[in-house]
Short mmCIF file of N, CA and C and ligand atoms in Angstrom, two decimals:
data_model
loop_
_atom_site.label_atom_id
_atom_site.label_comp_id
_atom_site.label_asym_id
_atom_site.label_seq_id
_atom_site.Cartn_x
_atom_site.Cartn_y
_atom_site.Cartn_z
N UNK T 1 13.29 23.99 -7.75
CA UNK T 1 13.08 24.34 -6.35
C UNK T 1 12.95 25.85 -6.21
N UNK T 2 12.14 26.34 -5.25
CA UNK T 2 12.26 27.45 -4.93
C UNK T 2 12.31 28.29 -3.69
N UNK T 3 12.76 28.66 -3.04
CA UNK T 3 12.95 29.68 -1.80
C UNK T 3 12.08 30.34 -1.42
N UNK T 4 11.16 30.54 -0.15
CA UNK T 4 10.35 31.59 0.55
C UNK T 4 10.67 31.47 1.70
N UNK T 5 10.35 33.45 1.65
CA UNK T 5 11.02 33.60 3.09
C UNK T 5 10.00 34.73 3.90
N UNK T 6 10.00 34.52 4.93
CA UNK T 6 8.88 34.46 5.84
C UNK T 6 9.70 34.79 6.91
N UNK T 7 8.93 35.67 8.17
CA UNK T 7 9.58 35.49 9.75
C UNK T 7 10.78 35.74 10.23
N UNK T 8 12.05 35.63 8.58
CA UNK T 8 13.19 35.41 8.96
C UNK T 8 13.75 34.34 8.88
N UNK T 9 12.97 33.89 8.12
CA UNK T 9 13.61 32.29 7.72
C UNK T 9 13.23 31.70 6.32
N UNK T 10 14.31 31.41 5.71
CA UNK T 10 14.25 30.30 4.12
C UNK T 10 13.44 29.22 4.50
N UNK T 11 12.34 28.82 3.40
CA UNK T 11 11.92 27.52 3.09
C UNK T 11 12.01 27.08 2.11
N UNK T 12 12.59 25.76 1.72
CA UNK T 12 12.12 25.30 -0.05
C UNK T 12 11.30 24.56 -0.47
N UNK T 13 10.96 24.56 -1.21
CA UNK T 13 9.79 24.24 -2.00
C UNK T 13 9.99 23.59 -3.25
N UNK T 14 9.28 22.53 -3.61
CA UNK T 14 9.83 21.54 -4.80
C UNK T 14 10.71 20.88 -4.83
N UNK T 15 10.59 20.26 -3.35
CA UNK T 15 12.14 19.12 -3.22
C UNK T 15 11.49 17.94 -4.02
N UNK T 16 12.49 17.11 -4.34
CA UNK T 16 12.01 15.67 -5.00
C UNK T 16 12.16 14.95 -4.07
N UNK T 17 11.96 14.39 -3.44
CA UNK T 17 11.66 12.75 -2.62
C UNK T 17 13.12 12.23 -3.30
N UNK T 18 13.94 11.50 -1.86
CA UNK T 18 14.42 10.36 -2.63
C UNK T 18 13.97 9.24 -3.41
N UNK T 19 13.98 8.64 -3.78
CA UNK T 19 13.48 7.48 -4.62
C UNK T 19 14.79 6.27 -4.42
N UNK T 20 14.24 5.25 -4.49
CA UNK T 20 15.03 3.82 -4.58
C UNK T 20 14.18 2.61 -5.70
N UNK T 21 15.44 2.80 -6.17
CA UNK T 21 14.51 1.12 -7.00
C UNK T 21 14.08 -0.25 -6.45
N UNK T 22 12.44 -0.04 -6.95
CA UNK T 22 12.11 -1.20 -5.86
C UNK T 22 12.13 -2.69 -5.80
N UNK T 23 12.85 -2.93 -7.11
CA UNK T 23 13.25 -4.37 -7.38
C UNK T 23 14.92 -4.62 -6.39
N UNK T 24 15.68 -3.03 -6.28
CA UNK T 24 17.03 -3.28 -5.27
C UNK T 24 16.44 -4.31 -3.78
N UNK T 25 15.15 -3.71 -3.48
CA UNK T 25 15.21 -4.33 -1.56
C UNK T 25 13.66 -5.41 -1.75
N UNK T 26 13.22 -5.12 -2.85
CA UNK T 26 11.92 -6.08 -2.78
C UNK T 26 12.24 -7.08 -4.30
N UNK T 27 12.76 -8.58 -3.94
CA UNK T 27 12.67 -9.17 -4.72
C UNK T 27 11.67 -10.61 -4.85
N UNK T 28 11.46 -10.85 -6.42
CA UNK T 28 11.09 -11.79 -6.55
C UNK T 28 8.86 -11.99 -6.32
N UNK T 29 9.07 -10.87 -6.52
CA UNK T 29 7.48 -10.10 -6.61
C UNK T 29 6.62 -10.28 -7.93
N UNK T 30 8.06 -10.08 -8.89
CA UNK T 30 8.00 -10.66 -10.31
C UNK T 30 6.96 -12.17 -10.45
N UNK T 31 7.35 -12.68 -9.84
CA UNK T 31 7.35 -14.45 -10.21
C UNK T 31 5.52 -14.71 -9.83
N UNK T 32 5.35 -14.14 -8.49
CA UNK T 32 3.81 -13.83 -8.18
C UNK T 32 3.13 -14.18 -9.00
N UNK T 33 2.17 -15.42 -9.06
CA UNK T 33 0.68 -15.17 -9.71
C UNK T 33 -0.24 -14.30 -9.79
N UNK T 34 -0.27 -13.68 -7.94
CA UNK T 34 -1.27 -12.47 -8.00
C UNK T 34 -0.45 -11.35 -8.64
N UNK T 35 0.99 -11.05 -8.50
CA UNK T 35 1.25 -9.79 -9.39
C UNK T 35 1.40 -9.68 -11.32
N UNK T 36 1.13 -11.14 -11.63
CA UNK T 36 1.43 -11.32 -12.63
C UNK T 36 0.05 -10.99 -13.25
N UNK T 37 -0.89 -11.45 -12.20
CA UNK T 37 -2.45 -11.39 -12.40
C UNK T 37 -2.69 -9.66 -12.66
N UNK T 38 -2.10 -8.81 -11.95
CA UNK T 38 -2.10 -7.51 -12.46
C UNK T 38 -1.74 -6.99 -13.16
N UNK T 39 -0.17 -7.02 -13.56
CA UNK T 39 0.26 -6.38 -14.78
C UNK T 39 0.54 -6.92 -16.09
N UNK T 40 0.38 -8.44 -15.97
CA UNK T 40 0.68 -9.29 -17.48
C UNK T 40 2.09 -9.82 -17.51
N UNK T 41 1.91 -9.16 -18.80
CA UNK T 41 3.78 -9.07 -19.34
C UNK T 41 4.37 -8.22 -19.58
N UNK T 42 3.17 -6.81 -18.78
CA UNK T 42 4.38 -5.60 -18.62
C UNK T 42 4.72 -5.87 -17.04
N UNK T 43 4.54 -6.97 -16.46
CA UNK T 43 5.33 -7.01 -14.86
C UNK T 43 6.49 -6.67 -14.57
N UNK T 44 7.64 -7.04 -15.28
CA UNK T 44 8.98 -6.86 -15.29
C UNK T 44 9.33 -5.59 -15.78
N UNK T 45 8.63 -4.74 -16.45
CA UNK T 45 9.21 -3.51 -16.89
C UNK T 45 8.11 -2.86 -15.68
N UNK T 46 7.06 -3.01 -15.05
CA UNK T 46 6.49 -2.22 -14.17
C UNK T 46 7.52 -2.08 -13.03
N UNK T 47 7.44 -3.06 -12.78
CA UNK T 47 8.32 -3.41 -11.06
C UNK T 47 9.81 -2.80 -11.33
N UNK T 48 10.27 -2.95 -12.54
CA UNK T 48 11.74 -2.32 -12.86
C UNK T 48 11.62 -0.94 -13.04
N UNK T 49 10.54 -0.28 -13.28
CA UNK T 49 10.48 1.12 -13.14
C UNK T 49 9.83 2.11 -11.94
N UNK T 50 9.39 0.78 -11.00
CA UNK T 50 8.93 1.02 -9.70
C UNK T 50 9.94 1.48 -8.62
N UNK T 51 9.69 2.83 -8.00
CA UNK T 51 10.37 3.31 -6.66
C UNK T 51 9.65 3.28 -6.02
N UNK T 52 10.68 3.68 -4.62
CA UNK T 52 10.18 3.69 -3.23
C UNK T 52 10.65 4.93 -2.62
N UNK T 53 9.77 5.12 -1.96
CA UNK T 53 10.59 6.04 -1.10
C UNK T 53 10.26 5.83 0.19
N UNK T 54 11.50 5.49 1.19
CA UNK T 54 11.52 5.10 2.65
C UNK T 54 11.38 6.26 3.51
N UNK T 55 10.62 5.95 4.54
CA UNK T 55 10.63 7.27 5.73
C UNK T 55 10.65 6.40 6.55
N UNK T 56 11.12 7.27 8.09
CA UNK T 56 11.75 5.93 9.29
C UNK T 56 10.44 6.81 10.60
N UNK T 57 9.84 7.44 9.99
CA UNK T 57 8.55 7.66 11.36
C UNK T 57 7.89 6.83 11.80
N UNK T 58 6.94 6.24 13.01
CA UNK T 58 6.92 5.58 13.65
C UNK T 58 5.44 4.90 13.18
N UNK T 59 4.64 5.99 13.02
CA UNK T 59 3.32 6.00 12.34
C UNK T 59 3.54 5.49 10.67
N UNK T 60 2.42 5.04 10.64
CA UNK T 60 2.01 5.07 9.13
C UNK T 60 2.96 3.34 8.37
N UNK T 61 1.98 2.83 7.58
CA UNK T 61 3.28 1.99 6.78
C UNK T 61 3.53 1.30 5.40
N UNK T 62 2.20 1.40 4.36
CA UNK T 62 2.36 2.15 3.45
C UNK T 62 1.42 2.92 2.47
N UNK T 63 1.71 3.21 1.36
CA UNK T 63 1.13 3.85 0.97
C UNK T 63 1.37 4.43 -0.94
N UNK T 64 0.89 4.41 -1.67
CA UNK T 64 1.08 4.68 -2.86
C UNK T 64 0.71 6.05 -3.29
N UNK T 65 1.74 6.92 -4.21
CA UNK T 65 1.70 8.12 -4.29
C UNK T 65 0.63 8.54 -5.29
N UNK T 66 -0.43 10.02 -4.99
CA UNK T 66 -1.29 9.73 -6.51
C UNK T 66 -0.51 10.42 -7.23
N UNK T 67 0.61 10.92 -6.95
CA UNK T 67 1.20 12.17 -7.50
C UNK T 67 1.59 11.37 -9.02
N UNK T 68 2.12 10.10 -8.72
CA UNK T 68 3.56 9.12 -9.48
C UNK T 68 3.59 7.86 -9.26
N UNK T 69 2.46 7.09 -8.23
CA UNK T 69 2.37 6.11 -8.28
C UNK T 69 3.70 5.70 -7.83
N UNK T 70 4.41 6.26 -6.96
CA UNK T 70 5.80 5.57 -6.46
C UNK T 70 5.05 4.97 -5.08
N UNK T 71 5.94 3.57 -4.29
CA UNK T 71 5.66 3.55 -3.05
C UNK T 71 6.37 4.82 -2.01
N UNK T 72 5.57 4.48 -1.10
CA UNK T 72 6.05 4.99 0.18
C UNK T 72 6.06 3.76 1.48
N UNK T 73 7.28 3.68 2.30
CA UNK T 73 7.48 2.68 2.95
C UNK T 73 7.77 3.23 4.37
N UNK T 74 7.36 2.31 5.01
CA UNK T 74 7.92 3.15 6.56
C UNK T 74 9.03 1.95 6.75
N UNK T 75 10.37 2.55 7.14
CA UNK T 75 11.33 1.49 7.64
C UNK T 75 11.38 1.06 8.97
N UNK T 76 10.46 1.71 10.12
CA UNK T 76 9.88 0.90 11.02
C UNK T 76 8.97 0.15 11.00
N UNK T 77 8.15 0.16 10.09
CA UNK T 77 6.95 -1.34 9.82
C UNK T 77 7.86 -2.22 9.22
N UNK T 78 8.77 -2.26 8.34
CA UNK T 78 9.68 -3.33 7.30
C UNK T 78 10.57 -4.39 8.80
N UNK T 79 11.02 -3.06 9.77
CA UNK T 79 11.92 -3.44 10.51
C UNK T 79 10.77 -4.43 11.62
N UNK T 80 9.97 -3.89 11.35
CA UNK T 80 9.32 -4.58 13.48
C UNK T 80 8.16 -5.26 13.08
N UNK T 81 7.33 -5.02 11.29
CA UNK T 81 6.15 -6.07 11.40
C UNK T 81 6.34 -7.58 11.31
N UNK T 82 5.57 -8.20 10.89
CA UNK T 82 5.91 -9.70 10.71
C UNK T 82 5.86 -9.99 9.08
N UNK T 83 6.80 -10.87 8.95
CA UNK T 83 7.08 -11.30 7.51
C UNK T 83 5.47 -10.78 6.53
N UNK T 84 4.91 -11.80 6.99
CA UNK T 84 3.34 -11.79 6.13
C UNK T 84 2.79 -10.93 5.83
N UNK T 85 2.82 -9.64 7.07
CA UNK T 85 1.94 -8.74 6.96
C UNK T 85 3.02 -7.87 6.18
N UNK T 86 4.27 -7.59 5.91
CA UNK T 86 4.71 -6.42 4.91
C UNK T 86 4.76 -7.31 3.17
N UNK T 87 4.25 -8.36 3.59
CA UNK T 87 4.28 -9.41 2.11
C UNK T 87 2.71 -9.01 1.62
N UNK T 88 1.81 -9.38 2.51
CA UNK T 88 0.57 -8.97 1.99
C UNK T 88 0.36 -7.50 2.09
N UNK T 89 0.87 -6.45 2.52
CA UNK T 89 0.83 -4.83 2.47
C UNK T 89 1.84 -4.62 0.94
N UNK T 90 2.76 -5.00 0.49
CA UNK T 90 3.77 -4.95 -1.08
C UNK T 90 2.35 -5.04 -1.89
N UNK T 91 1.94 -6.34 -1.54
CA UNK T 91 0.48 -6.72 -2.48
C UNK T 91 -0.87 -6.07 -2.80
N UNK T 92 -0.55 -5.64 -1.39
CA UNK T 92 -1.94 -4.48 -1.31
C UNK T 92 -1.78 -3.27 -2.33
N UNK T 93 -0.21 -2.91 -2.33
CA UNK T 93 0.14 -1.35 -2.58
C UNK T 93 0.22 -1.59 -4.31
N UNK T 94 0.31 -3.02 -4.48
CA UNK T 94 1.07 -2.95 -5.78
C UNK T 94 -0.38 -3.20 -6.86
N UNK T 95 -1.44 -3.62 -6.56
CA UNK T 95 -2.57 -3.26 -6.72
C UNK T 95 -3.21 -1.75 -7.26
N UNK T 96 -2.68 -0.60 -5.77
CA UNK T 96 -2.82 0.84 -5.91
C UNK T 96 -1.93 1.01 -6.97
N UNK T 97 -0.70 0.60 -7.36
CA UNK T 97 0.41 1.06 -8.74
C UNK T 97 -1.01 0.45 -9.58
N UNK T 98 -1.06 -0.61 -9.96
CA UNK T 98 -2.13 -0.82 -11.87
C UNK T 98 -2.97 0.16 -11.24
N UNK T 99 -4.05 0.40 -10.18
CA UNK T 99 -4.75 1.07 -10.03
C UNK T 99 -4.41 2.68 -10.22
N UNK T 100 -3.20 3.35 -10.27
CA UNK T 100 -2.42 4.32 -10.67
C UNK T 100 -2.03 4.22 -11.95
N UNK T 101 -1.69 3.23 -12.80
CA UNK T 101 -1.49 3.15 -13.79
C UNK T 101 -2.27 3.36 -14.76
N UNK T 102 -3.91 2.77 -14.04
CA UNK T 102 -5.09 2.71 -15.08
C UNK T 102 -5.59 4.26 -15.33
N UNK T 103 -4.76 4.92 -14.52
CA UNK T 103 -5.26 6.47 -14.33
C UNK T 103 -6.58 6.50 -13.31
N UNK T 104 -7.12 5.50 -12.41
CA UNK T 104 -7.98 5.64 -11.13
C UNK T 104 -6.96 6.53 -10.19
N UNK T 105 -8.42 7.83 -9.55
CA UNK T 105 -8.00 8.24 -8.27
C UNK T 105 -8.42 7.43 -7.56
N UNK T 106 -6.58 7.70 -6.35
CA UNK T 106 -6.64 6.43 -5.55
C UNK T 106 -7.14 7.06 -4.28
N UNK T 107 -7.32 8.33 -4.18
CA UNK T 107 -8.11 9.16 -2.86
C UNK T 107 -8.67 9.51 -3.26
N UNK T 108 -10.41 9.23 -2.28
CA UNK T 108 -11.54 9.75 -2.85
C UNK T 108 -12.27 9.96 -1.55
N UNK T 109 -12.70 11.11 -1.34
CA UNK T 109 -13.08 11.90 -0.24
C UNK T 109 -15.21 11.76 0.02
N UNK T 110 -14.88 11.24 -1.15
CA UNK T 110 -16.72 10.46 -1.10
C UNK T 110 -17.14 9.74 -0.45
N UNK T 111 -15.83 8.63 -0.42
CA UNK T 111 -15.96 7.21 0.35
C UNK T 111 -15.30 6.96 1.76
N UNK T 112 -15.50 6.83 2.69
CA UNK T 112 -14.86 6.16 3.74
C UNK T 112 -13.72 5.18 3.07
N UNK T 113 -13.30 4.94 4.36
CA UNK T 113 -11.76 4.40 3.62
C UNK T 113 -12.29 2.79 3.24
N UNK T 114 -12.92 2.41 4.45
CA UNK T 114 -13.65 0.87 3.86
C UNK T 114 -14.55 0.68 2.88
N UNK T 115 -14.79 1.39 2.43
CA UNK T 115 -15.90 1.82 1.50
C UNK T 115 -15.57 2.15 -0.26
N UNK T 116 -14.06 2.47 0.07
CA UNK T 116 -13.49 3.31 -0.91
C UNK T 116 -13.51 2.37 -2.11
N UNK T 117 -13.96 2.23 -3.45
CA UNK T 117 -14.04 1.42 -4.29
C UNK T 117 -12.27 0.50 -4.19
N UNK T 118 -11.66 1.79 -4.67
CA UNK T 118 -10.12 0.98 -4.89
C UNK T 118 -9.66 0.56 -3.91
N UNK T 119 -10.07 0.83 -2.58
CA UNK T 119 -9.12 0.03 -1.47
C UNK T 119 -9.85 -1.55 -1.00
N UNK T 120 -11.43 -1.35 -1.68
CA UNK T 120 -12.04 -2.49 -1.22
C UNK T 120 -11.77 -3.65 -2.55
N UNK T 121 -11.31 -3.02 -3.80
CA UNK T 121 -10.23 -4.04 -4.54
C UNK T 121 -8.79 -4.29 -4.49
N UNK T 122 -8.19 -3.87 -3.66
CA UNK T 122 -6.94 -4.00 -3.47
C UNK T 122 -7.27 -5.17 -2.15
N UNK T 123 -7.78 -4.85 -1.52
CA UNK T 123 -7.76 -5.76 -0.14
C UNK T 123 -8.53 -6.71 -0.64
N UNK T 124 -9.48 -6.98 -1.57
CA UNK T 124 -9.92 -8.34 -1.93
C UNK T 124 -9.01 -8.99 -3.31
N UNK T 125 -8.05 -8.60 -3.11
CA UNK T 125 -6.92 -9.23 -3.75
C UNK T 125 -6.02 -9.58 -3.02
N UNK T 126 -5.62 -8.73 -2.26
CA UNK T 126 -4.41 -9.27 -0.93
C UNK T 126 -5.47 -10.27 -0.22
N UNK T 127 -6.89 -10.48 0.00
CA UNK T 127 -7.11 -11.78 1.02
C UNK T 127 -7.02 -12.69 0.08
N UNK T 128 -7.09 -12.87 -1.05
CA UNK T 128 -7.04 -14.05 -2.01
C UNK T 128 -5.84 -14.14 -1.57
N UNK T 129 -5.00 -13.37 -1.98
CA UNK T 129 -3.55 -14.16 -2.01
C UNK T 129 -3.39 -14.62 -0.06
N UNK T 130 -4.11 -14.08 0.43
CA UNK T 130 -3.98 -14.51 2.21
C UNK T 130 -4.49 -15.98 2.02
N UNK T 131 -5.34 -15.92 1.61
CA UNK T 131 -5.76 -17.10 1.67
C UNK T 131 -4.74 -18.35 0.82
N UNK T 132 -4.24 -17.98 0.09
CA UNK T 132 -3.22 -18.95 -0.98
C UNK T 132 -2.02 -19.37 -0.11
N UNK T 133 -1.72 -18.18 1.13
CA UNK T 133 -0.59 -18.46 1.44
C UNK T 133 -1.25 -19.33 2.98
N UNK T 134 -2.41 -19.66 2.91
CA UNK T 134 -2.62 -20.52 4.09
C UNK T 134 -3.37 -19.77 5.05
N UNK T 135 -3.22 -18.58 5.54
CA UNK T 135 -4.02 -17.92 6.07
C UNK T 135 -5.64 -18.05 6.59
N UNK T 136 -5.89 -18.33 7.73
CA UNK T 136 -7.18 -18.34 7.89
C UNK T 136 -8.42 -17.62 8.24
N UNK T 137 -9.38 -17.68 8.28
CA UNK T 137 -10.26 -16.35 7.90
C UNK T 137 -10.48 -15.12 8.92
N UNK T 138 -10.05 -16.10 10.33
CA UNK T 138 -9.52 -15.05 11.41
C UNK T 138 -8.41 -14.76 11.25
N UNK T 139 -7.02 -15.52 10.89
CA UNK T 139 -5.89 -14.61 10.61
C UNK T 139 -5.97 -13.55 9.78
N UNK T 140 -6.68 -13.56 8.57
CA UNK T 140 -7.07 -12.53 7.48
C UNK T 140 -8.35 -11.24 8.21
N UNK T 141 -8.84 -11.59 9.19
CA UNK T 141 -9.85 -10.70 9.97
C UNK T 141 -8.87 -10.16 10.73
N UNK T 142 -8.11 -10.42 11.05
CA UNK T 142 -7.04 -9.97 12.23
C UNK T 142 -5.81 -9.16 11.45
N UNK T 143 -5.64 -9.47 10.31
CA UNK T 143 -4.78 -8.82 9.40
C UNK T 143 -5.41 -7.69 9.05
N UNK T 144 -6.78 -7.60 8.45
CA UNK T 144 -7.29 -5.98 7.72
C UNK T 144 -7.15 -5.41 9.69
N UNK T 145 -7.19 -5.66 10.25
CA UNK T 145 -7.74 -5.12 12.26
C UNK T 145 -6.87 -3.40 11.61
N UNK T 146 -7.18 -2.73 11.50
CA UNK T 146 -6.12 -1.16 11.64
C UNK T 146 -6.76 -0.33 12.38
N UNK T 147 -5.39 0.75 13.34
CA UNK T 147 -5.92 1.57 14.07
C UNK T 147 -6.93 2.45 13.74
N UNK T 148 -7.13 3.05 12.23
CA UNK T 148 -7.94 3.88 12.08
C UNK T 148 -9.11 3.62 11.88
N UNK T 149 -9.44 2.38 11.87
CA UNK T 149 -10.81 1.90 11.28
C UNK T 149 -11.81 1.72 12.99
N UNK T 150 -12.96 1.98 13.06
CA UNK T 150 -13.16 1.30 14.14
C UNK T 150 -13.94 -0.07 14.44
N UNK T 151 -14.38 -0.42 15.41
CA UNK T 151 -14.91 -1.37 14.90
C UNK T 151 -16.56 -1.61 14.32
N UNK T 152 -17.12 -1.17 14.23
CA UNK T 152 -18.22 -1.14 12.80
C UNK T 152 -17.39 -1.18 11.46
N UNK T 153 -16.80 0.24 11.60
CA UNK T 153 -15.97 0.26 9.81
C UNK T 153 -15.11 -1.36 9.60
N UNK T 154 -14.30 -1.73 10.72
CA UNK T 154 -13.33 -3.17 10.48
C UNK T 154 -15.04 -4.18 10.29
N UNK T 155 -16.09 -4.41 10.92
CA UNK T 155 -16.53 -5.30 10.30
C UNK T 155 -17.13 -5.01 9.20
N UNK T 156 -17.75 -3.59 8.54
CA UNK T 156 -17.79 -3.55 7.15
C UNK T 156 -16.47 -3.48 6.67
N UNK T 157 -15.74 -3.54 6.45
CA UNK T 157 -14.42 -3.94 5.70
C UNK T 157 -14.36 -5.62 5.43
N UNK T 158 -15.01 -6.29 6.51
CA UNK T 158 -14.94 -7.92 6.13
C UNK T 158 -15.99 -8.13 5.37
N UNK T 159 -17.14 -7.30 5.47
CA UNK T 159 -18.27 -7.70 4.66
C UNK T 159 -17.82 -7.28 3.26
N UNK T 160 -16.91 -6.20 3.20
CA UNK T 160 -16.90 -5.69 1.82
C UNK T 160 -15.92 -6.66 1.09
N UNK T 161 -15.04 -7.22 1.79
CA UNK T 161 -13.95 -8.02 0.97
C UNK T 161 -14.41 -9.30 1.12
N UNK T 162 -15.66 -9.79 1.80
CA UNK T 162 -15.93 -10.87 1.56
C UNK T 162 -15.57 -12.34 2.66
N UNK T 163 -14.55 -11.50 3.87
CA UNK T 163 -14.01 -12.35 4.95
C UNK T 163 -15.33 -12.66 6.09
N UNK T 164 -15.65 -13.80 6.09
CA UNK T 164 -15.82 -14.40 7.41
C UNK T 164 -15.82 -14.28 8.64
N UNK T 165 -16.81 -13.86 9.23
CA UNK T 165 -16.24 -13.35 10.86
C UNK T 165 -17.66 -13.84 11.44
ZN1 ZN U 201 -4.91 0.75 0.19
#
């Protein structure tokens, strides 16, 4: 860590993030076909060396680090979304980890976000598994729905993953 000072005031620099192990609050991720479908039979040593790190802001909910490939979680989406959608967002993110693992950048300033090679394979892996868990092709149209996208980008996002609308 280091100290700068400015104005009259200390800042530091090079804090570490807490971290949490993400097999402590997310279990049984292991057992997954689709996660097994990603990492093999290094699943259990991936997910056992997998952190998190929680933030409680209101925005945002998640997100994978390119720094380290750790998650990032918002503990107001965990607390207030609905079961499914932080089950299929774990799935989404855990996608971005092999996709971090394989050494792919997971931000790429070329592509729009619907557009973005790795996010348009991560989300056509989370609708497979939407679809496994029963999900129907408007619940899964209604699931990718995000504030930032608008609506042109949300219906290329269904064309790109392949959903029905
Ligand atoms: Zn993503």
């Amino acid at each position: 860590m280091e100290s700068v000072q400015d104005y009259g005031v200390t800042l530091t620099r090079g804090i570490e993030p807490s971290l949490h192990p993400f097999t402590e609050y997310f279990r049984g991720f292991e057992s997954l076909p689709v996660i097994r479908g990603l990492f093999g039979e290094k699943t259990e040593s991936v997910l056992s060396d997998l952190k998190v790190e929680f933030f409680s802001a209101r925005w945002g909910y998640m997100s994978t680090s390119d720094r380290d490939g750790h998650l990032l979680i918002s503990t107001h989406h965990l607390d207030h979304s609905d079961f499914r959608t932080v089950y299929l967002d774990v799935v989404h993110e855990l996608c971005h980890v092999k996709q971090f693992l394989d050494g792919r950048k997971l931000y790429d300033d070329m592509f729009a976000y619907v557009d973005s090679p790795v996010e348009v394979e991560a989300y056509r892996t989370t609708v497979e598994e939407a679809r496994r868990i029963g999900m129907t092709e408007d619940e899964i149209a209604e699931y990718l729905r995000v504030e930032w996208n608008t609506e042109e980008e949300h219906l290329r996002l269904l064309t790109n993953v392949g959903v029905k609308k």
